[in-house]
mmCIF file of C-alpha atoms in Angstrom:
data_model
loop_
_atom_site.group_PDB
_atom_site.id
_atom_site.type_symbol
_atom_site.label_atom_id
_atom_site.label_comp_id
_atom_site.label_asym_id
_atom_site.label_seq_id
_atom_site.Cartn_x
_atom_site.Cartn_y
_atom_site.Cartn_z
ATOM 1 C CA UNK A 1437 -42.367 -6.390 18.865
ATOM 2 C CA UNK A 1438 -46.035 -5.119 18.851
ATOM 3 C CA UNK A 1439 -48.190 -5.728 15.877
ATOM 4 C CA UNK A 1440 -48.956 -2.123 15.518
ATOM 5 C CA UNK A 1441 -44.620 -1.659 15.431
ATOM 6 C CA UNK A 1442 -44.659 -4.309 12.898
ATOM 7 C CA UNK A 1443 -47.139 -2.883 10.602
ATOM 8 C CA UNK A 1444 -45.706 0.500 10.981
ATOM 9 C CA UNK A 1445 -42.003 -0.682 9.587
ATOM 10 C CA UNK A 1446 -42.389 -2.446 5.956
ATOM 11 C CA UNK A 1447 -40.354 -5.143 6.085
ATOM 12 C CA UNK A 1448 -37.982 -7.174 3.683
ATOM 13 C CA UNK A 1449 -40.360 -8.262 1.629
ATOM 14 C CA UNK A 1450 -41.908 -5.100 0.756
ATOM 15 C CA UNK A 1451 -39.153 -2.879 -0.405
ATOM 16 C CA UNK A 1452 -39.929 1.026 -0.939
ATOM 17 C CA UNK A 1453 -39.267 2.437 -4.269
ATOM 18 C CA UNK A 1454 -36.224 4.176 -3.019
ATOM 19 C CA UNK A 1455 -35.170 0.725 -2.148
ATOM 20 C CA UNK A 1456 -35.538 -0.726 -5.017
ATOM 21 C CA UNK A 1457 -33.677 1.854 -6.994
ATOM 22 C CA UNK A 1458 -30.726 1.852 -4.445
ATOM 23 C CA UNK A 1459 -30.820 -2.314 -5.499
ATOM 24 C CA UNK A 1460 -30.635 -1.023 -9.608
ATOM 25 C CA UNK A 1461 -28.348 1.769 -9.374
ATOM 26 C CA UNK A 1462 -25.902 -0.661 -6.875
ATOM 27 C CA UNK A 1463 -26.270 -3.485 -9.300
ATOM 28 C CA UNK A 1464 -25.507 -0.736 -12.237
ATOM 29 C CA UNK A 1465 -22.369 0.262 -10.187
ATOM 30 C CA UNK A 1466 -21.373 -2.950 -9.810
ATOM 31 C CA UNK A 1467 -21.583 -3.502 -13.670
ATOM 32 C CA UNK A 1468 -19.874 -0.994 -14.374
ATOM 33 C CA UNK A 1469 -17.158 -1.200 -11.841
ATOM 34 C CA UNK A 1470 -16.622 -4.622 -13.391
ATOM 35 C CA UNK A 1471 -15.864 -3.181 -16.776
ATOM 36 C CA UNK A 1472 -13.989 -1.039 -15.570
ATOM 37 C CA UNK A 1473 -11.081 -3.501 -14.193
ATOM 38 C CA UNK A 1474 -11.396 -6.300 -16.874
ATOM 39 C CA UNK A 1475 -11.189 -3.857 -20.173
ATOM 40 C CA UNK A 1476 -7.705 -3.775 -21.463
ATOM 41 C CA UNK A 1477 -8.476 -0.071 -23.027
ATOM 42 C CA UNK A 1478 -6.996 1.847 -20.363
ATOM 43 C CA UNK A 1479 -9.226 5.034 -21.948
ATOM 44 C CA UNK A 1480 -12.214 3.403 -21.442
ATOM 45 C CA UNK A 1481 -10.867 1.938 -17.771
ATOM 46 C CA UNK A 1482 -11.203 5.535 -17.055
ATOM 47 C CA UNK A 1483 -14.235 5.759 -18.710
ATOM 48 C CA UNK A 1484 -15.982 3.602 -16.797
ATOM 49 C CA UNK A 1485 -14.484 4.440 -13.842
ATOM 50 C CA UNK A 1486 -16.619 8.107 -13.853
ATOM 51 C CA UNK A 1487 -19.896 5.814 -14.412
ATOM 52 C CA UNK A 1488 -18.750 3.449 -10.914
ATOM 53 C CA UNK A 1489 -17.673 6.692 -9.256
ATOM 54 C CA UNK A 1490 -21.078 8.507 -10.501
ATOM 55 C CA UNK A 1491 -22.550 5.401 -9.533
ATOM 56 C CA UNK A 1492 -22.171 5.847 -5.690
ATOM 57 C CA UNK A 1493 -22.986 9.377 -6.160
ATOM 58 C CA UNK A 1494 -26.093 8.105 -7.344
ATOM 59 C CA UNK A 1495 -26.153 6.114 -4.280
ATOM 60 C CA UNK A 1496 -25.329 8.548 -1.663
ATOM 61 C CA UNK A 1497 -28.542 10.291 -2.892
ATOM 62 C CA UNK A 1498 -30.722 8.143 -2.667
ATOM 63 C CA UNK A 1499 -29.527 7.927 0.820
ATOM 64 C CA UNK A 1500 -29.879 11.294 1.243
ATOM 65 C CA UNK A 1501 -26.126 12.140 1.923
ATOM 66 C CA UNK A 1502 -26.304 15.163 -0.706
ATOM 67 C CA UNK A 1503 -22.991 16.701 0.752
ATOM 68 C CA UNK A 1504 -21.178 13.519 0.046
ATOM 69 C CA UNK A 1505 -22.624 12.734 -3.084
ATOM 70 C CA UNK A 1506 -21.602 16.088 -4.609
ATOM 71 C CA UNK A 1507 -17.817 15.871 -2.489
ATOM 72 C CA UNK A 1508 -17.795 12.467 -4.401
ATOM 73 C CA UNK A 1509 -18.762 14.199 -7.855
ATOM 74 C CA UNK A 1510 -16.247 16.884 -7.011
ATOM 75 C CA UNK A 1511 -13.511 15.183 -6.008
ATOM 76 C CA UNK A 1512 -13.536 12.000 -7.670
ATOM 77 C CA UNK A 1513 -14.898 12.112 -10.215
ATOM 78 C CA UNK A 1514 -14.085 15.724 -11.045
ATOM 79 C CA UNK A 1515 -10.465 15.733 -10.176
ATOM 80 C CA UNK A 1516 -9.126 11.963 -9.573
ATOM 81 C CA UNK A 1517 -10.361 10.984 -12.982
ATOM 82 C CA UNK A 1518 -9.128 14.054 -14.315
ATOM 83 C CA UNK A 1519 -5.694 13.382 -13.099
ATOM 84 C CA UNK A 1520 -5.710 9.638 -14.658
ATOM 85 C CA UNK A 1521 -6.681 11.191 -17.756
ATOM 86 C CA UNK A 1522 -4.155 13.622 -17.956
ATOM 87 C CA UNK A 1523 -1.484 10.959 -16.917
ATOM 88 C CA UNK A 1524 -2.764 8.719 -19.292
ATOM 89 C CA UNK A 1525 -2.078 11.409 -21.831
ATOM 90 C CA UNK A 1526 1.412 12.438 -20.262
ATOM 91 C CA UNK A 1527 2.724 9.328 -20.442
ATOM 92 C CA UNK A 1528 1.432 8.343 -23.921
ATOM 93 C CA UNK A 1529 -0.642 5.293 -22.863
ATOM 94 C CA UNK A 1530 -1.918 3.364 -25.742
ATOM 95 C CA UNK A 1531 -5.189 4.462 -26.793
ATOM 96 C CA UNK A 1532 -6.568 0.762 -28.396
ATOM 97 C CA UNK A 1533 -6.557 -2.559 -26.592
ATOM 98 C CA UNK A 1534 -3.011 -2.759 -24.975
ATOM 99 C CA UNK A 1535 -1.241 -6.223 -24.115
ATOM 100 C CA UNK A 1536 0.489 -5.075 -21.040
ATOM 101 C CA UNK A 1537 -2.996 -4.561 -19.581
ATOM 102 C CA UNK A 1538 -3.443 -8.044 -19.234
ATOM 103 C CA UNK A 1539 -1.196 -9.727 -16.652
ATOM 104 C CA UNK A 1540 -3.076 -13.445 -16.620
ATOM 105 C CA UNK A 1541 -3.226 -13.716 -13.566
ATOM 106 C CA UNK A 1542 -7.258 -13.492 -13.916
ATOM 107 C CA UNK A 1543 -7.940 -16.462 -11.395
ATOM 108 C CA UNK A 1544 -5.393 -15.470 -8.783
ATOM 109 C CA UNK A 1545 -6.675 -11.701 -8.939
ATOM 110 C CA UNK A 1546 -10.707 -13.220 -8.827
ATOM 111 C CA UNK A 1547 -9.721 -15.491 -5.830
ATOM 112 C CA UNK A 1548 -8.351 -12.683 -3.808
ATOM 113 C CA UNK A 1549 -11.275 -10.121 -5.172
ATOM 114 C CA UNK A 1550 -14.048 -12.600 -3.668
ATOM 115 C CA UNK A 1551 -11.963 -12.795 -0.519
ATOM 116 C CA UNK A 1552 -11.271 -9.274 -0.070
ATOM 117 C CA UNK A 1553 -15.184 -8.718 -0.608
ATOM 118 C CA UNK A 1554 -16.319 -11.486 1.763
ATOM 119 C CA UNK A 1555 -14.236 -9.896 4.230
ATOM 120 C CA UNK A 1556 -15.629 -6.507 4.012
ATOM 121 C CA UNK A 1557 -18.908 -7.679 3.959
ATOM 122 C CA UNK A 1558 -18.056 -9.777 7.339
ATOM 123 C CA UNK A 1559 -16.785 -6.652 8.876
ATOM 124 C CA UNK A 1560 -19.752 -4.635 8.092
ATOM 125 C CA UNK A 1561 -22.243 -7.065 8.659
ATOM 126 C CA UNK A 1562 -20.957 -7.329 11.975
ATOM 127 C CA UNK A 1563 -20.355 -4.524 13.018
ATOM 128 C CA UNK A 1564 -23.554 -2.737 12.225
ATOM 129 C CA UNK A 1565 -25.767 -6.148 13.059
ATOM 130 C CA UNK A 1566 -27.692 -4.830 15.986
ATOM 131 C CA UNK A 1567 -27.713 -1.113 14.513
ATOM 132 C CA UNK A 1568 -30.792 0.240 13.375
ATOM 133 C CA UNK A 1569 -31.111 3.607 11.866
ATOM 134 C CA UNK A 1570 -34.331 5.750 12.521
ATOM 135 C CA UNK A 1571 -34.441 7.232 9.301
ATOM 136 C CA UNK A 1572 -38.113 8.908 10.332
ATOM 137 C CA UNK A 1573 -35.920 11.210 12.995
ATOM 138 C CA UNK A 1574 -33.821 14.507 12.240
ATOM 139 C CA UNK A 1575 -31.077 13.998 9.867
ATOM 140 C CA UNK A 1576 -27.615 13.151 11.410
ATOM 141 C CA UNK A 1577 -25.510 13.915 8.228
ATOM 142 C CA UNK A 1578 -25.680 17.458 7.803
ATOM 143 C CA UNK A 1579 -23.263 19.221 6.218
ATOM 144 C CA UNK A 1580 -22.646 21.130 9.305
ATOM 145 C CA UNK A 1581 -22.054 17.530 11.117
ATOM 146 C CA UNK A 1582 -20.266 15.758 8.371
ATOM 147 C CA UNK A 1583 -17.803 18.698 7.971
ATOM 148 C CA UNK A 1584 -16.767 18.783 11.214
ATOM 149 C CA UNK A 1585 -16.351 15.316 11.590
ATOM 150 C CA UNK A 1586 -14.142 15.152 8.431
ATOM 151 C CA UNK A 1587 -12.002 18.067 9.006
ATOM 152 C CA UNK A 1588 -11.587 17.129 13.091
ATOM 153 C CA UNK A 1589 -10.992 13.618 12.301
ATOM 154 C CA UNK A 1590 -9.678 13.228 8.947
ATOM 155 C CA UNK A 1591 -7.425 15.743 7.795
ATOM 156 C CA UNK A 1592 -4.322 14.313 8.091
ATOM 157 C CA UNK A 1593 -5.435 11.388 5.030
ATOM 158 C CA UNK A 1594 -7.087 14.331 2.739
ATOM 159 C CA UNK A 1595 -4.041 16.066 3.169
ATOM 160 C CA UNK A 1596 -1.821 12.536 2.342
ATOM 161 C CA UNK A 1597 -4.290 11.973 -0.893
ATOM 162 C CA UNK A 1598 -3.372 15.365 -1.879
ATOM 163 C CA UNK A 1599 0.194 14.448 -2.059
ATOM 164 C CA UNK A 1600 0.332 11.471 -3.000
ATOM 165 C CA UNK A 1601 -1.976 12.768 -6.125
ATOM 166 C CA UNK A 1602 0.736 15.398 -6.690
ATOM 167 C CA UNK A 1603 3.181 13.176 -7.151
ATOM 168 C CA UNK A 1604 1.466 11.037 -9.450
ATOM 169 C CA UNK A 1605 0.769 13.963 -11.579
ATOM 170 C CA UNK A 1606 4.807 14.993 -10.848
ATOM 171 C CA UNK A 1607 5.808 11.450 -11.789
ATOM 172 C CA UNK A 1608 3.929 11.311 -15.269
ATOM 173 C CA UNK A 1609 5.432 14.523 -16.051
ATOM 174 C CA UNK A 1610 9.134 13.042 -15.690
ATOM 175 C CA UNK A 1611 7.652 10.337 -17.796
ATOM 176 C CA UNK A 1612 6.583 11.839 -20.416
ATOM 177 C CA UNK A 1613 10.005 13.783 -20.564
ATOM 178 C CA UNK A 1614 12.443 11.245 -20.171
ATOM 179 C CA UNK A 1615 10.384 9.674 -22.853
ATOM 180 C CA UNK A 1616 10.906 12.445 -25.411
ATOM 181 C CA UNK A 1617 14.356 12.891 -24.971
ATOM 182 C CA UNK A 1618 14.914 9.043 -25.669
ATOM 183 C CA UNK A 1619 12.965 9.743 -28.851
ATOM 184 C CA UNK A 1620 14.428 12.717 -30.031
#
């Protein structure tokens, strides 16, 4: 590498401000994404669950993905949040802390959380380690582009989400029935 090429490219000690916000907002996420597993409010599980999902959002701006920041707005956080909320309320959930939230298994759950991330960060780092992304050029993720990738590729698992969040939403309505009728 040239010393002109090396000027030219800022390197990791000299992040750009964009960089430095993608650090916040991730750690933010992370934060929140946190909460959002270790509350035993299942209300506010959901809660925080919109900030994590906004979160990315967030993130998929900043890395100028705008069609898949808003299909993440949209469809997570619009409608798969939604959907807990409403099964929440279907099924009568507690509203305050609940004990059935807690399973103590804390250390078990932690042990295979840390694996599970050191092993996706493994993958990635390996499989992108020689990748470099020209983010001076044309953008690659146009909504044209991205579309047809997702609908040539990956219609088949929308279509299986869509389902399986049907049935969930089917499910808590025989709940919430079969729970009446034992009331009543």
């Amino acid at each position: 590498m040239t010393l002109a090429a090396a000027a030219a490219h800022p390197g990791f000690l000299s992040p750009t401000g964009i960089e430095i916000a993608f650090v916040l907002v991730g750690i933010a996420t992370l934060g929140a994404a946190l909460i959002t597993v270790t509350t035993k409010q299942l209300v506010h599980a959901a809660l925080w669950l919109v900030v994590a999902l906004g979160g990315l959002a967030v993130e998929y701006l900043l890395l100028t993905a705008e069609f898949i920041a808003w299909v993440q707005v949209l469809i997570y956080v619009g409608s798969v949040v939604v959907l807990l909320l409403f099964g929440l309320m279907l099924t009568k959930a507690p509203i305050g802390r609940s004990p059935d939230a807690d399973s103590e298994n804390r250390w078990a759950a932690l042990a295979v959380a840390v694996a599970a991330a050191a092993t996706l960060v493994w993958v990635v780092v390996d499989a992108f380690r020689a990748t470099w992304i020209d983010l001076d050029g044309p953008a690659h993720g146009s909504t044209e582009a991205t579309g047809a990738f997702l609908f040539r590729h990956w219609v088949l698992p929308f279509e299986a989400l869509s389902v399986l969040l049907l049935a969930a939403l089917v499910g808590a309505i025989v709940l919430s029935r079969k729970r009446s009728k034992e009331q009543s």
